[in-house]
Structure formats: C-alpha cells, structure tokens
Short mmCIF file of C-alpha atoms and ligand atoms in Angstrom, two decimals:
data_model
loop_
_atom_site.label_atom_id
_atom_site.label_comp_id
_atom_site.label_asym_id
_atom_site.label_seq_id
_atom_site.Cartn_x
_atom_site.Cartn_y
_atom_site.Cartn_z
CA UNK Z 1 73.12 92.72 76.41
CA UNK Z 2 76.51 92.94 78.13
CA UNK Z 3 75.57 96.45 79.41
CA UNK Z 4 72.25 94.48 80.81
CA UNK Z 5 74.11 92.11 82.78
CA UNK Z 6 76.50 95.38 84.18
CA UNK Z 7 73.25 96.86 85.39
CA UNK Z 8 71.53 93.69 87.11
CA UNK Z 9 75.29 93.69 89.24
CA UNK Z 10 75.66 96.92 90.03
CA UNK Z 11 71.89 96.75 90.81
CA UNK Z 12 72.68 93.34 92.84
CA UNK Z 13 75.85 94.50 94.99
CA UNK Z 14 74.31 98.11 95.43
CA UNK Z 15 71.28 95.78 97.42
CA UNK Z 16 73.99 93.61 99.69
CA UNK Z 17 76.24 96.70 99.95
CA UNK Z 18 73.21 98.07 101.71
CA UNK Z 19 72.42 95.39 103.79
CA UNK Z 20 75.60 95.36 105.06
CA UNK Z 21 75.39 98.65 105.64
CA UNK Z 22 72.28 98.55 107.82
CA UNK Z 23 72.40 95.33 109.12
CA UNK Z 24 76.09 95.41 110.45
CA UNK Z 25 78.58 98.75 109.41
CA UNK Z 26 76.11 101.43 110.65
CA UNK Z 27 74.94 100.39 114.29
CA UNK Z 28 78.80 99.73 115.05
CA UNK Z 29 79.92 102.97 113.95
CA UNK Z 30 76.97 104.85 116.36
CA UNK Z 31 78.13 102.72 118.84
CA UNK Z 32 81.53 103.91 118.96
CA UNK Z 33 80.22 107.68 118.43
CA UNK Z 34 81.17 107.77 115.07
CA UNK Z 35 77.91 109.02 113.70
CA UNK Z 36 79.07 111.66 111.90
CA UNK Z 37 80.78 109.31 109.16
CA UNK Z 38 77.61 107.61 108.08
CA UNK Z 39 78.22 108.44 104.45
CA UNK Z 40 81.90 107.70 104.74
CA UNK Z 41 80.93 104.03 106.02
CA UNK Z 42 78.80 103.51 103.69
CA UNK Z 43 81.81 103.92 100.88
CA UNK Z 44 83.71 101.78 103.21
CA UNK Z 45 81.16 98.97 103.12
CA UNK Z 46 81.39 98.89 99.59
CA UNK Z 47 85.35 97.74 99.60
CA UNK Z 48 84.53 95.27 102.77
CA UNK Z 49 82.39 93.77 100.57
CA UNK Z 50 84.47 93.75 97.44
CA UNK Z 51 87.60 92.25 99.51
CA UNK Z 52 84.90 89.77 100.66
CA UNK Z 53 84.34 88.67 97.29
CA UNK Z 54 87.54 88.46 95.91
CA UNK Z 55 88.64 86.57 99.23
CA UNK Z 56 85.71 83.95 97.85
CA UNK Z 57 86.89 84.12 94.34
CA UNK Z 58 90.40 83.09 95.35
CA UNK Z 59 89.37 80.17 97.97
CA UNK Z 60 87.38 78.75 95.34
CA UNK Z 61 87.96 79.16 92.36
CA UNK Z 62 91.97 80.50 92.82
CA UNK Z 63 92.47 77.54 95.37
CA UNK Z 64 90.97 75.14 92.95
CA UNK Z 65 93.23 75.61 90.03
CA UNK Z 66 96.44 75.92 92.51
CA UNK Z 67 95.38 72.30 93.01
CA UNK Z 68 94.78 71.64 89.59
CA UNK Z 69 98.23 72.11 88.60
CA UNK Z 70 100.90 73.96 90.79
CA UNK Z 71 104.26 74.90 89.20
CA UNK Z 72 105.63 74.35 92.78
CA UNK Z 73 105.26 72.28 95.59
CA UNK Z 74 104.48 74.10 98.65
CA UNK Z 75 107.35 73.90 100.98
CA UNK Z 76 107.27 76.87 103.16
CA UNK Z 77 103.66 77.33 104.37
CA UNK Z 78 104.99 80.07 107.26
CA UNK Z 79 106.09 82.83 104.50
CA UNK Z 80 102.96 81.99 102.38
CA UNK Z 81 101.00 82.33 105.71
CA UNK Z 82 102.58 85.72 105.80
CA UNK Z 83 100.87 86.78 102.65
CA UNK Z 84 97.21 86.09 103.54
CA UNK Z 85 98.15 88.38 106.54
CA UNK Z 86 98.50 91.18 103.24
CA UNK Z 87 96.23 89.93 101.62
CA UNK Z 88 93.68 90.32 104.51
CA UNK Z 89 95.00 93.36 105.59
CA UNK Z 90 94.67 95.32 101.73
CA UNK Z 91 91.44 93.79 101.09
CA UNK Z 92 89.53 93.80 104.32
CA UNK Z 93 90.00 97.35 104.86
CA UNK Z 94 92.93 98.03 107.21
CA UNK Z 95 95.06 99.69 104.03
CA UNK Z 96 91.49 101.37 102.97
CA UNK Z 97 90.69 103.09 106.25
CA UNK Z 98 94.60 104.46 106.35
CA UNK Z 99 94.27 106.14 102.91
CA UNK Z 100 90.85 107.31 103.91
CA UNK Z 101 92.86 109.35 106.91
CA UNK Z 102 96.11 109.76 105.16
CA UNK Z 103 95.55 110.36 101.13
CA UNK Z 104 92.23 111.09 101.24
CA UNK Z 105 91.96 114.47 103.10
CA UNK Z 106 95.55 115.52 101.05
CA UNK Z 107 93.55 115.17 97.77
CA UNK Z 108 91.03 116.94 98.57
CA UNK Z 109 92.87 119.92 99.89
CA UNK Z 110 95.11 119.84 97.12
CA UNK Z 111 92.25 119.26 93.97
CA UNK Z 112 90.82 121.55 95.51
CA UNK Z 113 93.40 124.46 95.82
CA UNK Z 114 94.16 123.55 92.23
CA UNK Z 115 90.40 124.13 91.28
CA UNK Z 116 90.71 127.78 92.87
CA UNK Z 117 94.08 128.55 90.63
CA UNK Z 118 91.94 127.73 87.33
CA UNK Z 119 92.38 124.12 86.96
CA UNK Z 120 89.56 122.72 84.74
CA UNK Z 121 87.84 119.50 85.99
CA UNK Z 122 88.46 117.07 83.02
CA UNK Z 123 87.42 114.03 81.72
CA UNK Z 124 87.54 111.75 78.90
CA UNK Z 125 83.87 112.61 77.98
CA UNK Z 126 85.70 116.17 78.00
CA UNK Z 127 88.22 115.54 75.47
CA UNK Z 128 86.04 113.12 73.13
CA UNK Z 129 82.45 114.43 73.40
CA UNK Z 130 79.58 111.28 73.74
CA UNK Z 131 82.17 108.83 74.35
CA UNK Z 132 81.05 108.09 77.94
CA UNK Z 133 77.60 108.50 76.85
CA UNK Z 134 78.19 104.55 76.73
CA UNK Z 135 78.99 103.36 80.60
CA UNK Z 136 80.65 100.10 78.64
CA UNK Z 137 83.20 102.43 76.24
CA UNK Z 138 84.05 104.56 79.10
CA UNK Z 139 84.62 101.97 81.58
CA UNK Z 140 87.28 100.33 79.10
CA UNK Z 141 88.82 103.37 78.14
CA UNK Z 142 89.13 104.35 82.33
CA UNK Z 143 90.35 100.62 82.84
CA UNK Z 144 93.22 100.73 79.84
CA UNK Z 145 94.07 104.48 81.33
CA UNK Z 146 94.64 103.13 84.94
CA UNK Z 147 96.02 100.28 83.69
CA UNK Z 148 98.59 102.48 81.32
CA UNK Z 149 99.78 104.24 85.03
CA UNK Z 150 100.11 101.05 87.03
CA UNK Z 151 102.89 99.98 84.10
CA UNK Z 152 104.28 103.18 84.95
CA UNK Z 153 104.54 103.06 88.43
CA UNK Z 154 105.57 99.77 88.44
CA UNK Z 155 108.54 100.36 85.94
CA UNK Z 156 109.26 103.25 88.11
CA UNK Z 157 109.46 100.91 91.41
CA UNK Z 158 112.19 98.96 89.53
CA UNK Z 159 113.93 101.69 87.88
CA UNK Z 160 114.68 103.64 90.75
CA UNK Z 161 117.05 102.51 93.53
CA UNK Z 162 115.56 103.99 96.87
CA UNK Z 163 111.39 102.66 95.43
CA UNK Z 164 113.29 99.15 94.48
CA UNK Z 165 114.07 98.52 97.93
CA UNK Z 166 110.60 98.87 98.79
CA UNK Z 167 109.22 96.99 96.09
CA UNK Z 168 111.93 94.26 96.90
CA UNK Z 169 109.49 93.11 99.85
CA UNK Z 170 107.11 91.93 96.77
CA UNK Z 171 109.61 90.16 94.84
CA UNK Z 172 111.77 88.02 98.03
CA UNK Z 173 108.86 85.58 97.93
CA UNK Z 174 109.97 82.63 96.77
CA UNK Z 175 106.80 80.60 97.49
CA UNK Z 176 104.70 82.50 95.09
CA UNK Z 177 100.55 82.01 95.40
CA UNK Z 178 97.72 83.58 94.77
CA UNK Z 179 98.35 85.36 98.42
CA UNK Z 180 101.61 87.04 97.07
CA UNK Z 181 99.93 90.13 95.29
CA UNK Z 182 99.69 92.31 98.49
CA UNK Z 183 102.88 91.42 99.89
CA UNK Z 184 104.17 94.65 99.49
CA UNK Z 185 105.88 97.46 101.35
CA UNK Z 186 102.98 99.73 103.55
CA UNK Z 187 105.17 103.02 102.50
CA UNK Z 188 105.13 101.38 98.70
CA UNK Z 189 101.39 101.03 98.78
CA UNK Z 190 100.49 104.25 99.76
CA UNK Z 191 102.62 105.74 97.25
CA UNK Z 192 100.72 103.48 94.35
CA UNK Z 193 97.51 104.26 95.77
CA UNK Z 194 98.02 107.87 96.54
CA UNK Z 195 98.87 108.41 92.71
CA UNK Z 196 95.70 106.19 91.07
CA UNK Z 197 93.63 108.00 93.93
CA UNK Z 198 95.00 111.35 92.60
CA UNK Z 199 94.37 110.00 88.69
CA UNK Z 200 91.15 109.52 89.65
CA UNK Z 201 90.30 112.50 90.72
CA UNK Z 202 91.84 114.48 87.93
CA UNK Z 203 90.41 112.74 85.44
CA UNK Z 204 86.45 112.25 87.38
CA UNK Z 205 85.83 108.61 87.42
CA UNK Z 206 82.88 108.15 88.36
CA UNK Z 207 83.30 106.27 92.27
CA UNK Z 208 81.58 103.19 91.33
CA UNK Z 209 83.57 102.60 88.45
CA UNK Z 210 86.18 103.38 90.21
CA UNK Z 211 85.50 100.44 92.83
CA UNK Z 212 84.73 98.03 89.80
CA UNK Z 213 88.34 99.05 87.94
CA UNK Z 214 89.82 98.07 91.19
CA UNK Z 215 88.56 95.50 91.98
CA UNK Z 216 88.68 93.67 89.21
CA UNK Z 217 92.64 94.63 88.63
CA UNK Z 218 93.13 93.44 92.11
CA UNK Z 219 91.25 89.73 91.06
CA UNK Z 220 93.60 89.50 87.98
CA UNK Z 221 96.82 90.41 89.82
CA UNK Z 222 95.58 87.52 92.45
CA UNK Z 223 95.32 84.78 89.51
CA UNK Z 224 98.63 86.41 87.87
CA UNK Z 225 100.49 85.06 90.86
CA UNK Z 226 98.59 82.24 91.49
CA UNK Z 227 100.97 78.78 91.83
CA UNK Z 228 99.46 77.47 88.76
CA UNK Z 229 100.69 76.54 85.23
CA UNK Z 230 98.59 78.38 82.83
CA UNK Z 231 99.05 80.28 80.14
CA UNK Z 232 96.27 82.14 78.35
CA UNK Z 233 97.22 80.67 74.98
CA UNK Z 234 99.64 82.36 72.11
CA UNK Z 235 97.29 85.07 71.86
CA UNK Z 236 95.21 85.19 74.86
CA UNK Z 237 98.58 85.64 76.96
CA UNK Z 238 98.97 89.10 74.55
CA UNK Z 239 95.37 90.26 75.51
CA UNK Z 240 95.47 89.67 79.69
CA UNK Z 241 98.31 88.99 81.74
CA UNK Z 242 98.25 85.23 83.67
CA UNK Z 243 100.24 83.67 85.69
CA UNK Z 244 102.34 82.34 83.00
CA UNK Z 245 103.73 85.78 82.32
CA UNK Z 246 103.70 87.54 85.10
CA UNK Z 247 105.87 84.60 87.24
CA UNK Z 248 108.53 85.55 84.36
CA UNK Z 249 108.73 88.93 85.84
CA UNK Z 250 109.45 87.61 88.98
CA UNK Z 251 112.01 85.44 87.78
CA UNK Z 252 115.58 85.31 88.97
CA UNK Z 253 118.11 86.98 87.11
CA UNK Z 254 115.57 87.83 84.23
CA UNK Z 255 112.21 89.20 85.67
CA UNK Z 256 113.55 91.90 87.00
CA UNK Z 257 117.05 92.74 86.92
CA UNK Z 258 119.10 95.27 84.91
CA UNK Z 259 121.76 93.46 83.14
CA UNK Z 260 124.21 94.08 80.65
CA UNK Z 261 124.11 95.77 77.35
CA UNK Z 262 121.00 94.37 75.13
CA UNK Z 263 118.55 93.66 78.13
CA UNK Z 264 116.20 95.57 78.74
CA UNK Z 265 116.28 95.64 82.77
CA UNK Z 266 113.69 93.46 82.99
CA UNK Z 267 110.25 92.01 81.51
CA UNK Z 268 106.57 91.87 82.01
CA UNK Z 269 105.56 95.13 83.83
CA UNK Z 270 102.56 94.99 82.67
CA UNK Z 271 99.30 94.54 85.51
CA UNK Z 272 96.03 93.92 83.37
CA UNK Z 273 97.57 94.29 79.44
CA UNK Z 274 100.09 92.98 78.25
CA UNK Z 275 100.13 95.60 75.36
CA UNK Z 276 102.04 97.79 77.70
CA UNK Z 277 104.70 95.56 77.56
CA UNK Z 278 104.49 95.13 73.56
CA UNK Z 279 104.82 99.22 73.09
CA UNK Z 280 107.64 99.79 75.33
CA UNK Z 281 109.77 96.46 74.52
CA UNK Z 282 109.67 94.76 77.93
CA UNK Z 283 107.51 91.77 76.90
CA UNK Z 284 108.80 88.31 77.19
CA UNK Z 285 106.41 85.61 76.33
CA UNK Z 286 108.62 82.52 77.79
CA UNK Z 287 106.73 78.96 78.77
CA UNK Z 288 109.52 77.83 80.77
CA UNK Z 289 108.84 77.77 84.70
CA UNK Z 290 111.87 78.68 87.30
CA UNK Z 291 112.36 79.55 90.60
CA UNK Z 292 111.44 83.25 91.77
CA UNK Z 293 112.99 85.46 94.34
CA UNK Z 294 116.04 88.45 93.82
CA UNK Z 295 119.38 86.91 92.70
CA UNK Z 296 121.32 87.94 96.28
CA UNK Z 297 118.43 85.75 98.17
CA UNK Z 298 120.87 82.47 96.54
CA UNK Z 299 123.05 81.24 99.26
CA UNK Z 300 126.00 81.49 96.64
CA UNK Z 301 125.15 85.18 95.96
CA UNK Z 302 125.40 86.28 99.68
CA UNK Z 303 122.12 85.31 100.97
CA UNK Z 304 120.34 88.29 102.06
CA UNK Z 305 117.38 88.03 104.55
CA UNK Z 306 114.18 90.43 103.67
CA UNK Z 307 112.68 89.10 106.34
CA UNK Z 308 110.55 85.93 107.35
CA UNK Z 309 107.77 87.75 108.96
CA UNK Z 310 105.55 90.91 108.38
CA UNK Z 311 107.34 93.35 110.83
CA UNK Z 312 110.76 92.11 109.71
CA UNK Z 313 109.92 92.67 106.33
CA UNK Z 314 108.61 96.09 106.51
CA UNK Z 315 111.62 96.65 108.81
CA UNK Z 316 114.25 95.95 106.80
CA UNK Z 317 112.53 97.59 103.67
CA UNK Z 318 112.61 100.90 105.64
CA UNK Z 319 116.13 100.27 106.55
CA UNK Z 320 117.50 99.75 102.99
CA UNK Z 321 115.65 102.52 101.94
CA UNK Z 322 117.20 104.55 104.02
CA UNK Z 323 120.54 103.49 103.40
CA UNK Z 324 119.58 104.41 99.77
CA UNK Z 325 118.69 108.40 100.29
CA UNK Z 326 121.41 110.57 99.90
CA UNK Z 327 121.34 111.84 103.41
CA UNK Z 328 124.18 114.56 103.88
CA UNK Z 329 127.57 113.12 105.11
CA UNK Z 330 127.63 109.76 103.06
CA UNK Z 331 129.22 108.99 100.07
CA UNK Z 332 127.19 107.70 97.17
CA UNK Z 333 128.01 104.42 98.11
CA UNK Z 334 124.48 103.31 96.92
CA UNK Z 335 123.83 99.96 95.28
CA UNK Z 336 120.89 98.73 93.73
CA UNK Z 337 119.50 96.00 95.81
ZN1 ZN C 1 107.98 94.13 90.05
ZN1 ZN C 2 104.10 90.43 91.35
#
C-alpha cells in the first residue's frame, strides 16, 4: 500500500523532473557550451525541482500555519528578508552547484583511492542480508542513520569553539521563521554537507533515496523553525521534532549554552528524531515560549552585532573564527562566543 503510493511519486516526479529537463535545463546548458554535463544537469534538475517544492510547501502550507498562530509578532521583516535570501540560495541550487565543483570531485578521488587500498564498498543490505530487499525498511533505516550523524555534527558545531562561531550565524536570529533553517555559515554548510555527502557514499545510498532523505529532512527543519505554536503532542513531540522543541534549542541562555555544573550544555540537537536527544540526555520537552538569539546579542550582556545583512554575517563569522584558531604568536586567549 504505502510502498504503492512511494512508487506512483517517484514515478510522478521522475516524469516532471524530465520535463524540466527537456523543456528548460538542457537547451540552456548547450547554449552556454556546456554539453558535456548533460547527465550532470539532469541530477541537478532533480534538486531545482525539489527546492521548488519545498519553496511551495512552505508558502502554503508553512505560511498558513505562521498565520494561524505565531509565537511572535513580526517586527523586523529586513533580517527575516535575509533568510529567504538562504533559503533561496540552499534550495534553488546556488549551494548545490558549489558542492558539485567543490565536494563532489574530492569524494570521488578520495572513495576512490580508498577502493584501490582494499576498502570494501558497504552497505546496510551488506551487514543485514534482505533487509533492503524492502525499498520502505531500507529507506527508514538510511533516514534514522543520516539522521543519527546530523545530531552529531550538530553537537559537534556547539561543542567546539572555532565550528560555534560559525554556527553562531544560525542561532543570532532573533526573528525566527520558517526562512531561518538555511541561515547558516557558507564554510559551515559545506562542512555538513561534505560529511553526509561522504556518508553517503560509504555506505551506497542509492541517489534517489538519497534526494528523498534530503529533502524531506530539509521540509521538517523548515516547519521546526517555523513562527508557530505547535507542539506535536506529549508523545508525538518524542517521535518528530516541531517547532515546539526545536525553538527551545534556540533559546537564550538554555538552548544552547554550556552552563554550570548539572547542565548539560544545551538541549534539543536533535534534526528529524527526537530519540537522539532521549539516548544522549540533551532532551528538554518545555511548552514555555521565549525569546531566541545568543545571550551576548542582550544590550545588557554587551550587545554583539553578527551582522544585519548576508555579507556582514558571513563576514564576521569568518572573522571570529579566525580569532578562534590557534594561529602561532597568540596566546590562548580564546573564548567561546
Ligand atoms: Zn544549534
Ligand atoms: Zn535551528
């Protein structure tokens, strides 16, 4: 039944992916001379037209429930405008076509030097014989194992002081919407994507369920910041994170910040499943709503800019990262944040 409905999509977007293909993606790239990446555009198409989708998703049905019932006013439409410029940006292509030049050609060196030294080409169906047999029970098992490295990564970008003030771009919006999810550092990005790129092709996903684990991780982490008050119920919030839980992690003084003795640095790491969280101790299920942002954003704690527009926030992210690297002649004067 459900695996029915899988096929009839896959069947459906494979069509428009096509189309789009023929009708738009291909006679541009001839008519720049770039015949030779026919197959490579082709790929591409299929993201441009998952971005596409999303982008629909989240003006209709995203847009719709910010109206519904917004924890926030909107106040400051300029830095919120500044987030649809990410959000555009990450899922119309621009990020896409960098990795395709910059990760992309690294993998496949690399993979493929490892292949020559002996390395075996696993995958799950490798370590649990039949189990992919089912596309359904191997697309789960694919989408918890991403999901299990994107807690990772993302407990890594707060545990460590020079990826913090990259990720700190993310968390200085204080006008959080649907829009916020790509508001990220470029330089943090490519380090995400160049590890789940490299997952994927150590453990051989297949590409199109690649695209679909993607994409659909990208729609959630839209509606997890989404200026809306919902929560997914006492045990719907344990199953899928929503925007409930994860505006606690991007709550001042508690989100995301090591304290004292007894905290644990933190809460709510956790992209798609909450049970990350639940293993490793860092869950928080809390219905109360406050404001988000870093603590030395308050006027009382210093007020620190991270930048009002895109090139002032990517900026000043490279900047404090810098400050952060032990670069020879400089005491460790480094701070977190
Ligand atoms: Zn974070
Ligand atoms: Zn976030």
């Amino acid at each position: 039944m459900i695996g029915d409905a899988v096929d009839a999509i896959t069947r459906a977007f494979g069509e428009v992916q096509q189309w789009l293909f023929e009708s738009a993606v291909q006679p541009l790239l001839f008519h720049a001379g770039l015949g030779n990446l026919v197959a490579d555009g082709y790929r591409a198409t299929g993201w441009l037209l998952v971005g596409l989708l999303q982008i629909g998703v989240m003006l209709t049905l995203l847009r719709a429930l910010e109206r519904w019932r917004p924890v926030e006013p909107v106040t400051d439409r300029a830095a919120v405008r500044v987030d649809v410029i990410y959000t555009l940006m990450h899922r119309l292509g621009l990020v896409r076509v960098g990795l395709f030049f910059a990760v992309d050609p690294l993998w496949d060196l690399l993979i493929g030097k490892l292949r020559v030294w002996g390395l075996p080409t696993w995958s799950i169906d490798g370590l649990w014989p039949g189990v992919t047999d089912v596309a359904l029970v191997s697309f789960v098992l694919y989408l918890l194992l991403f999901d299990l490295v994107d807690y990772a990564l993302h407990r890594a970008q707060h545990q460590w002081g020079w990826w913090w003030q990259l990720h700190a771009v993310h968390h200085s919006q204080r006008q959080m919407t649907m829009w916020s999810d790509n508001r990220n550092h470029l330089l943090d990005d490519l380090i995400r994507d160049t590890v789940l790129v490299g997952v994927a092709l150590l453990v051989g996903v297949a590409p199109t369920q690649f695209v679909a684990i993607v994409a659909i991780t990208q729609l959630v982490e839209s509606l997890s910041h989404a200026n809306v008050r919902l929560s997914f119920g006492r045990i719907g919030q344990r199953l899928l994170v929503g925007p409930q839980y994860h505006r606690l992690h991007h709550r001042i003084g508690l989100g995301h910040e090591s304290g004292g003795a007894g905290t644990l640095g933190g809460h709510n790491f956790a992209v798609l499943f909450p049970v990350w969280d639940m293993l490793f101790g860092s869950a928080r299920f809390d219905t109360r709503y406050e404001p988000t942002g870093i603590r030395d954003q308050l006027p009382e704690a210093g007020g620190r800019d991270y930048g009002r527009g895109f090139w002032a926030q990517q900026g000043l992210g490279l900047k404090r990262l810098l400050r952060q690297l032990p670069l020879p002649g400089r005491g460790d004067d480094r701070a977190r944040a």
